[in-house]
Coordinates of N, CA and C and ligand atoms in Angstrom, one line a residue:
M148 N 22.0 51.3 -89.6 CA 22.7 53.1 -90.5 C 23.7 53.3 -90.3
A149 N 25.2 52.7 -91.0 CA 26.2 53.8 -90.3 C 25.8 55.3 -91.0
E150 N 26.1 56.5 -90.0 CA 25.7 57.5 -89.7 C 27.3 58.4 -90.7
K151 N 27.2 59.1 -91.3 CA 27.4 60.7 -92.5 C 28.9 60.6 -91.7
K152 N 30.1 60.6 -92.3 CA 30.9 61.3 -91.4 C 31.4 62.6 -92.1
L153 N 31.5 63.8 -91.0 CA 31.9 65.0 -91.2 C 33.4 65.5 -90.8
L154 N 33.7 66.6 -91.3 CA 34.5 67.3 -91.2 C 34.3 68.4 -90.0
F155 N 35.0 67.6 -89.0 CA 35.9 69.1 -88.0 C 37.3 68.8 -87.5
V156 N 37.4 70.7 -86.8 CA 39.1 70.9 -86.9 C 38.7 72.1 -86.0
V157 N 39.8 72.1 -84.6 CA 39.9 72.6 -84.0 C 41.4 73.2 -83.9
Q158 N 41.1 74.7 -84.0 CA 42.3 75.6 -84.8 C 43.2 76.3 -83.2
K159 N 43.7 76.6 -82.7 CA 44.3 77.1 -82.2 C 45.1 78.6 -82.8
H160 N 44.4 79.8 -81.8 CA 44.8 80.5 -82.5 C 45.0 81.9 -81.1
A161 N 46.6 82.2 -81.5 CA 47.1 83.3 -80.5 C 46.8 84.7 -81.8
A162 N 45.3 84.9 -81.0 CA 45.2 86.4 -81.4 C 45.4 87.1 -80.8
S163 N 44.1 87.9 -80.3 CA 44.9 89.1 -78.8 C 45.2 88.2 -77.5
H164 N 43.9 87.3 -77.7 CA 44.0 86.0 -76.9 C 44.3 85.2 -77.3
L165 N 45.1 84.3 -76.7 CA 45.0 82.8 -76.8 C 43.4 81.9 -76.8
H166 N 43.2 81.4 -78.0 CA 42.2 81.0 -77.8 C 41.9 79.7 -78.6
Y167 N 40.5 78.2 -78.6 CA 40.7 77.2 -79.4 C 39.0 76.9 -80.4
D168 N 39.7 77.4 -82.1 CA 37.6 77.4 -82.2 C 37.9 76.3 -82.5
F169 N 36.5 76.0 -82.3 CA 36.0 74.6 -82.5 C 35.3 74.9 -83.9
R170 N 35.4 73.6 -85.5 CA 34.8 74.1 -86.2 C 33.8 72.5 -86.3
L171 N 32.6 72.5 -86.9 CA 31.6 71.7 -87.2 C 31.0 71.4 -88.7
E172 N 31.5 70.5 -90.2 CA 30.8 70.9 -90.7 C 29.4 70.6 -90.6
I173 N 28.3 71.6 -91.5 CA 27.4 71.6 -91.3 C 26.7 72.1 -92.3
E174 N 26.0 71.2 -93.4 CA 25.4 72.1 -94.6 C 27.1 72.7 -95.2
S175 N 28.2 72.6 -95.6 CA 28.6 72.8 -96.3 C 29.7 73.9 -95.8
V176 N 29.4 74.6 -94.7 CA 30.2 75.2 -93.9 C 30.4 75.1 -92.8
L177 N 31.5 75.6 -92.1 CA 32.1 75.2 -90.7 C 31.7 76.7 -89.5
A178 N 30.5 75.4 -89.2 CA 29.5 76.5 -88.0 C 30.7 76.3 -86.8
S179 N 31.1 78.0 -85.8 CA 32.3 77.7 -85.0 C 31.6 78.2 -83.7
W180 N 32.7 77.9 -82.9 CA 33.0 78.6 -81.2 C 34.3 78.8 -80.9
A181 N 34.3 79.5 -80.3 CA 35.8 80.0 -79.6 C 35.9 79.4 -78.7
I182 N 36.7 78.6 -78.2 CA 36.5 78.1 -77.0 C 37.7 78.5 -76.2
P183 N 37.5 79.7 -74.8 CA 39.0 80.3 -74.7 C 40.5 79.0 -73.7
K184 N 39.6 78.6 -73.1 CA 40.6 77.4 -72.1 C 40.5 76.2 -73.3
G185 N 40.1 76.3 -74.3 CA 40.2 74.6 -75.1 C 39.6 73.9 -74.9
P186 N 39.8 72.3 -76.0 CA 38.4 71.5 -75.2 C 39.5 70.8 -73.8
S187 N 38.2 70.2 -73.5 CA 38.9 69.3 -72.1 C 38.8 67.9 -72.2
A188 N 38.9 66.4 -72.1 CA 38.6 65.2 -72.1 C 38.6 65.0 -71.2
N189 N 38.2 66.0 -69.9 CA 37.6 65.5 -68.9 C 35.7 65.3 -68.2
P190 N 35.1 65.0 -68.7 CA 34.1 64.8 -67.8 C 33.2 65.9 -67.1
R191 N 34.1 65.6 -66.2 CA 33.9 67.5 -65.1 C 33.9 68.6 -65.4
I192 N 34.4 68.6 -66.7 CA 34.8 70.1 -67.0 C 34.4 70.5 -68.0
K193 N 33.3 71.3 -67.7 CA 32.6 72.2 -69.0 C 33.6 73.6 -69.1
R194 N 33.6 74.1 -70.6 CA 34.3 74.7 -71.4 C 33.0 76.4 -72.3
L195 N 33.4 76.8 -71.9 CA 32.9 78.0 -72.3 C 33.0 77.8 -73.7
A196 N 31.9 77.7 -74.8 CA 32.8 77.5 -76.1 C 31.8 79.6 -76.5
V197 N 32.1 80.4 -77.4 CA 31.8 81.6 -77.4 C 31.0 81.4 -79.1
A198 N 29.7 81.2 -79.9 CA 29.7 81.3 -80.8 C 29.9 82.4 -82.1
T199 N 31.0 81.2 -83.4 CA 31.1 83.1 -83.8 C 30.1 82.9 -85.4
E200 N 31.1 83.4 -86.3 CA 30.8 83.1 -87.6 C 31.4 82.0 -88.1
D201 N 30.1 81.7 -89.3 CA 30.8 80.7 -90.4 C 31.9 81.3 -90.6
H202 N 33.0 79.7 -91.3 CA 34.3 79.8 -91.9 C 33.9 78.8 -92.8
P203 N 34.3 78.9 -94.1 CA 34.4 77.6 -95.5 C 34.9 76.8 -95.0
L204 N 34.4 76.2 -96.0 CA 35.1 74.2 -95.4 C 36.6 74.0 -95.6
D205 N 37.2 75.3 -96.2 CA 38.5 74.9 -97.0 C 39.5 75.1 -95.8
Y206 N 39.0 76.0 -95.0 CA 39.4 76.7 -94.3 C 39.6 75.7 -92.8
A207 N 39.2 74.6 -93.6 CA 39.7 74.3 -92.2 C 41.6 73.6 -92.1
R208 N 41.8 73.3 -93.1 CA 43.1 72.9 -93.5 C 44.2 74.4 -93.2
F209 N 43.7 75.9 -93.1 CA 44.4 77.1 -92.9 C 45.9 76.8 -91.7
E210 N 46.6 76.5 -91.7 CA 47.5 76.8 -90.8 C 48.3 77.9 -91.2
G211 N 49.0 79.1 -90.3 CA 49.1 80.2 -90.8 C 49.7 81.0 -89.8
V212 N 49.7 82.0 -90.7 CA 50.2 83.5 -89.8 C 48.6 85.1 -90.7
I213 N 47.8 85.0 -89.9 CA 46.9 85.8 -90.1 C 47.5 87.6 -90.0
P214 N 48.4 88.1 -90.9 CA 48.7 89.6 -91.2 C 48.3 90.7 -89.9
Q215 N 48.5 91.2 -89.5 CA 48.3 92.6 -88.4 C 47.7 93.7 -89.2
G216 N 46.8 93.4 -88.3 CA 45.5 94.6 -89.3 C 44.2 93.5 -89.6
N217 N 45.0 92.9 -89.7 CA 43.6 92.2 -90.0 C 42.2 91.4 -89.2
Y218 N 41.3 90.5 -89.5 CA 40.4 89.7 -88.2 C 41.2 89.3 -87.8
G219 N 40.9 89.2 -86.7 CA 42.0 87.6 -86.1 C 43.8 87.8 -86.1
A220 N 43.9 88.9 -86.7 CA 45.9 88.6 -86.5 C 46.3 88.4 -85.5
G221 N 47.4 86.9 -86.1 CA 47.9 86.3 -85.3 C 47.9 84.8 -85.8
T222 N 48.7 84.1 -84.8 CA 49.4 82.6 -85.0 C 48.4 81.8 -85.2
V223 N 47.9 81.0 -86.4 CA 46.9 80.3 -86.4 C 47.6 78.3 -86.9
M224 N 46.9 77.6 -85.8 CA 47.9 76.0 -85.8 C 46.3 75.6 -85.5
V225 N 46.5 73.9 -86.9 CA 45.6 72.9 -87.2 C 45.8 72.4 -85.4
W226 N 44.9 72.0 -84.6 CA 45.9 71.8 -83.6 C 44.9 70.5 -83.3
D227 N 44.0 69.9 -84.0 CA 43.5 68.8 -84.3 C 42.3 68.2 -85.3
I228 N 41.8 68.0 -85.9 CA 41.5 67.4 -87.2 C 40.5 66.2 -87.6
G229 N 39.8 65.7 -88.5 CA 39.4 65.0 -88.1 C 38.0 64.1 -88.9
T230 N 37.0 64.1 -88.2 CA 35.8 63.6 -88.5 C 34.8 63.5 -86.9
Y231 N 33.4 64.1 -87.4 CA 33.0 63.6 -86.2 C 31.3 62.6 -87.0
T232 N 30.7 62.1 -85.7 CA 29.4 61.8 -86.5 C 27.9 62.2 -85.4
N233 N 27.3 63.1 -85.8 CA 26.1 63.4 -84.9 C 24.9 61.5 -83.9
I234 N 25.0 62.1 -83.0 CA 25.1 60.5 -82.0 C 23.6 60.9 -81.6
K235 N 23.5 62.5 -81.7 CA 21.6 63.1 -81.0 C 20.8 62.1 -81.4
M236 N 20.1 61.7 -79.8 CA 18.7 60.5 -80.5 C 17.6 61.7 -79.8
H237 N 16.2 61.8 -80.4 CA 15.1 61.4 -79.8 C 14.2 61.1 -80.5
N238 N 13.5 60.6 -79.4 CA 12.3 59.8 -79.6 C 12.8 58.7 -80.3
N239 N 13.8 57.6 -80.6 CA 14.9 56.8 -81.2 C 15.5 56.9 -82.5
K240 N 15.0 58.3 -82.7 CA 15.7 58.8 -84.3 C 16.7 59.7 -83.7
L241 N 17.6 59.1 -85.2 CA 18.4 60.5 -84.8 C 17.8 62.3 -85.5
V242 N 18.4 62.7 -84.5 CA 18.3 64.3 -84.2 C 19.2 65.2 -85.9
P243 N 18.3 65.2 -86.9 CA 19.4 66.3 -87.8 C 20.6 67.4 -87.6
I244 N 21.9 67.3 -87.7 CA 22.2 68.4 -87.4 C 22.1 69.3 -87.1
K245 N 21.6 70.1 -88.7 CA 21.1 71.1 -88.9 C 20.2 72.3 -87.3
D246 N 18.8 70.6 -87.1 CA 18.2 71.3 -86.2 C 18.6 71.0 -84.7
C247 N 19.8 69.7 -84.5 CA 20.8 70.2 -83.0 C 21.3 71.7 -82.9
L248 N 22.1 72.1 -84.4 CA 22.9 73.5 -83.9 C 21.8 74.5 -83.7
R249 N 20.2 74.6 -84.4 CA 19.1 75.4 -83.8 C 18.5 75.0 -82.9
N250 N 18.7 74.6 -82.3 CA 17.9 73.8 -80.6 C 19.3 74.3 -79.9
G251 N 20.2 74.7 -80.2 CA 21.5 74.4 -79.3 C 21.4 72.9 -78.4
Q252 N 21.5 71.8 -78.7 CA 21.6 70.7 -78.7 C 22.9 69.6 -79.3
I253 N 23.9 69.5 -79.1 CA 25.1 69.3 -80.3 C 25.3 68.2 -79.5
E254 N 25.2 66.9 -80.3 CA 25.8 65.3 -78.9 C 26.8 64.9 -80.1
I255 N 28.0 64.6 -80.2 CA 28.2 64.6 -81.3 C 30.1 62.8 -81.3
S256 N 30.6 62.6 -82.0 CA 31.3 61.3 -81.8 C 32.2 62.1 -82.3
L257 N 33.5 62.1 -81.7 CA 34.5 62.5 -82.0 C 35.9 61.7 -82.3
N258 N 36.3 61.8 -84.7 CA 37.7 61.1 -84.6 C 38.4 61.9 -84.5
G259 N 39.3 62.0 -83.7 CA 40.0 63.6 -84.3 C 42.0 62.4 -83.7
T260 N 42.5 62.8 -84.1 CA 43.7 62.8 -83.6 C 44.5 62.7 -81.7
K261 N 43.6 63.8 -81.6 CA 43.6 64.3 -80.0 C 42.2 63.9 -79.1
M262 N 41.1 64.3 -79.9 CA 40.0 64.5 -79.3 C 39.2 63.3 -80.0
H263 N 38.6 62.3 -78.8 CA 37.9 61.3 -79.3 C 36.6 60.8 -78.8
G264 N 35.8 60.5 -78.7 CA 34.7 60.0 -78.5 C 33.7 61.1 -78.1
N265 N 32.6 60.9 -78.0 CA 31.7 61.8 -77.2 C 32.0 63.1 -75.9
Y266 N 31.3 63.9 -77.0 CA 31.2 65.6 -76.4 C 29.5 66.2 -76.6
A267 N 29.2 66.9 -75.8 CA 28.4 67.8 -76.1 C 28.4 68.6 -75.9
L268 N 28.0 70.0 -76.6 CA 28.1 71.5 -76.5 C 26.3 71.9 -77.2
I269 N 26.3 72.5 -75.2 CA 24.2 73.0 -76.0 C 24.8 74.4 -75.4
K270 N 23.8 74.9 -76.3 CA 23.5 76.6 -75.9 C 22.9 76.7 -74.5
I271 N 23.5 77.6 -73.8 CA 23.5 77.9 -72.4 C 23.3 79.3 -72.5
N272 N 23.0 80.0 -73.3 CA 23.5 81.7 -73.2 C 23.5 82.6 -72.0
K273 N 24.1 81.7 -71.0 CA 25.4 83.0 -70.7 C 26.9 82.4 -70.0
P274 N 27.9 83.1 -69.9 CA 27.8 84.6 -69.5 C 26.0 85.0 -70.4
A275 N 27.2 84.6 -71.5 CA 26.0 86.3 -72.4 C 25.6 85.5 -73.4
P276 N 24.3 85.7 -74.4 CA 24.1 85.0 -75.3 C 24.5 84.2 -76.4
G277 N 24.3 83.3 -76.9 CA 24.9 83.0 -78.2 C 26.5 82.5 -76.9
D278 N 26.5 82.1 -75.8 CA 27.5 80.5 -75.2 C 26.7 80.3 -75.2
W279 N 27.7 79.2 -75.4 CA 27.9 77.5 -75.4 C 28.5 76.8 -73.9
I280 N 28.8 75.4 -74.2 CA 29.6 74.9 -73.1 C 30.0 73.6 -73.9
L281 N 31.1 73.9 -74.1 CA 31.6 72.1 -74.5 C 31.5 71.1 -73.5
I282 N 31.7 69.9 -72.9 CA 31.4 69.0 -72.3 C 31.8 67.8 -72.8
K283 N 32.7 66.9 -72.2 CA 33.1 65.5 -72.4 C 31.7 64.5 -72.0
M284 N 31.6 64.1 -72.7 CA 30.4 62.5 -72.3 C 31.5 61.2 -71.2
R285 N 30.5 61.2 -71.1 CA 31.9 59.8 -70.5 C 31.8 58.6 -71.2
D286 N 32.6 58.3 -72.1 CA 32.8 57.2 -72.5 C 34.3 56.8 -71.9
E287 N 34.5 55.3 -72.9 CA 35.7 54.9 -72.3 C 37.0 56.1 -73.1
H288 N 36.7 56.8 -73.8 CA 37.3 57.9 -74.5 C 37.7 59.0 -73.1
A289 N 36.8 59.3 -72.0 CA 37.1 60.4 -71.0 C 38.2 60.1 -70.2
N290 N 39.3 61.0 -69.9 CA 40.2 61.4 -68.9 C 41.0 62.6 -68.5
Q291 N 41.6 62.3 -67.3 CA 41.8 63.9 -66.1 C 42.8 64.4 -67.3
K292 N 43.5 63.9 -68.3 CA 44.3 64.6 -68.9 C 44.3 65.6 -69.2
D293 N 45.6 67.0 -69.4 CA 45.0 68.1 -70.0 C 45.6 67.8 -71.3
I294 N 44.6 67.4 -72.4 CA 44.3 67.1 -74.2 C 45.2 68.7 -74.2
T295 N 45.2 69.9 -74.0 CA 45.8 71.3 -74.8 C 47.3 71.5 -74.2
K296 N 47.4 71.4 -72.5 CA 49.1 71.2 -72.4 C 49.9 69.6 -72.3
A297 N 49.4 68.1 -72.7 CA 49.9 67.1 -73.1 C 50.1 67.3 -74.6
Y298 N 48.6 67.8 -75.3 CA 49.3 67.6 -76.8 C 49.5 69.2 -77.8
P299 N 50.5 69.7 -77.5 CA 50.8 71.4 -77.9 C 50.3 71.7 -78.9
D300 N 50.9 70.8 -80.3 CA 51.6 70.8 -81.9 C 50.2 70.6 -82.4
S301 N 51.3 70.8 -83.7 CA 50.2 70.9 -84.7 C 50.0 69.2 -85.0
A302 N 48.0 68.8 -85.2 CA 47.5 67.7 -86.2 C 47.9 67.7 -87.3
L303 N 48.6 67.8 -87.8 CA 48.8 68.2 -89.4 C 50.2 68.6 -90.0
T304 N 50.9 69.1 -89.2 CA 51.8 69.5 -89.7 C 53.7 69.3 -88.1
G305 N 52.7 68.8 -87.0 CA 53.3 68.6 -85.8 C 54.6 69.5 -85.3
R306 N 54.2 71.4 -85.9 CA 55.0 72.1 -85.4 C 54.5 72.9 -84.4
S307 N 55.4 73.9 -83.4 CA 54.2 74.4 -82.5 C 54.5 75.6 -82.5
M308 N 53.3 76.8 -81.5 CA 52.9 77.7 -82.6 C 54.1 78.6 -82.9
S309 N 55.6 78.7 -82.2 CA 56.3 79.5 -82.9 C 56.9 79.2 -84.1
A310 N 56.8 77.7 -84.7 CA 58.0 77.4 -85.5 C 56.7 78.1 -86.6
I311 N 55.7 77.9 -86.9 CA 54.0 78.6 -87.5 C 54.4 80.0 -87.8
A312 N 54.9 81.0 -86.5 CA 55.2 82.2 -86.7 C 56.3 82.0 -87.6
Q313 N 57.2 81.6 -86.8 CA 58.7 81.7 -87.5 C 58.5 81.2 -89.1
D314 N 57.3 80.3 -89.0 CA 57.5 79.9 -91.2 C 57.3 81.2 -91.9
K315 N 56.5 81.6 -91.0 CA 55.8 82.9 -92.3 C 56.8 84.2 -92.4
K316 N 57.8 84.2 -91.1 CA 58.7 85.2 -91.3 C 59.5 85.1 -92.4
I317 N 60.2 83.5 -92.1 CA 61.1 83.5 -93.5 C 60.4 83.8 -94.8
K318 N 59.1 83.4 -95.0 CA 58.4 83.3 -96.1 C 58.2 85.6 -96.7
S319 N 57.5 85.8 -95.1 CA 57.9 87.5 -95.9 C 59.3 88.3 -95.7
K320 N 60.3 87.1 -95.9 CA 61.6 88.1 -96.1 C 61.7 87.8 -97.2
K321 N 61.4 86.3 -98.5 CA 61.5 86.4 -99.1 C 60.9 87.1 -100.6
V322 N 59.7 87.4 -99.7 CA 58.8 88.5 -100.3 C 59.3 90.4 -100.9
S323 N 60.1 90.8 -99.3 CA 60.3 92.0 -99.4 C 61.8 91.9 -100.2
N324 N 62.6 90.7 -100.5 CA 63.3 90.6 -101.3 C 63.8 90.4 -102.7
K325 N 62.5 90.1 -103.1 CA 62.5 90.5 -104.4 C 62.1 91.8 -105.2
Ligands
MN17 MN1 40.0 83.1 -84.0

């Protein structure tokens, strides 16, 4: 049986520190993790992923600037977007994704523009409670490439972070000229 395709998105977020927000559609919300160094396609590299608050599904396509004074103020880029399927098996049965999230043992196959193939997201509660790691599983999509550096721009619009930030400045100028 073909597994259901669900939404995933990675938003590059230049807040007080640059990080990558990794989000998975689970039961009609985006379960979310902040990854300071961003995802890697190299199975030898574990990336810290700090669990953060769920976001609404329609936030997945948000690209723009969160104004100063608001939570998460800074530029947000849709760095990658696509679909995922749950591949976590136990006793030859697929474990429902909701249970994977609760158990802290997620295995998924990603079909994005930059991220491809199988990844594991594992709750380790180290160095702090709520800390997970994201790691590429070994498959034909694993490679040594630093994907955050190789593909820095928006999956949605092709824009750079500075172009997105600039776009907002033009908009706010128009507003103030009214
Ligand atoms: Mn963020």
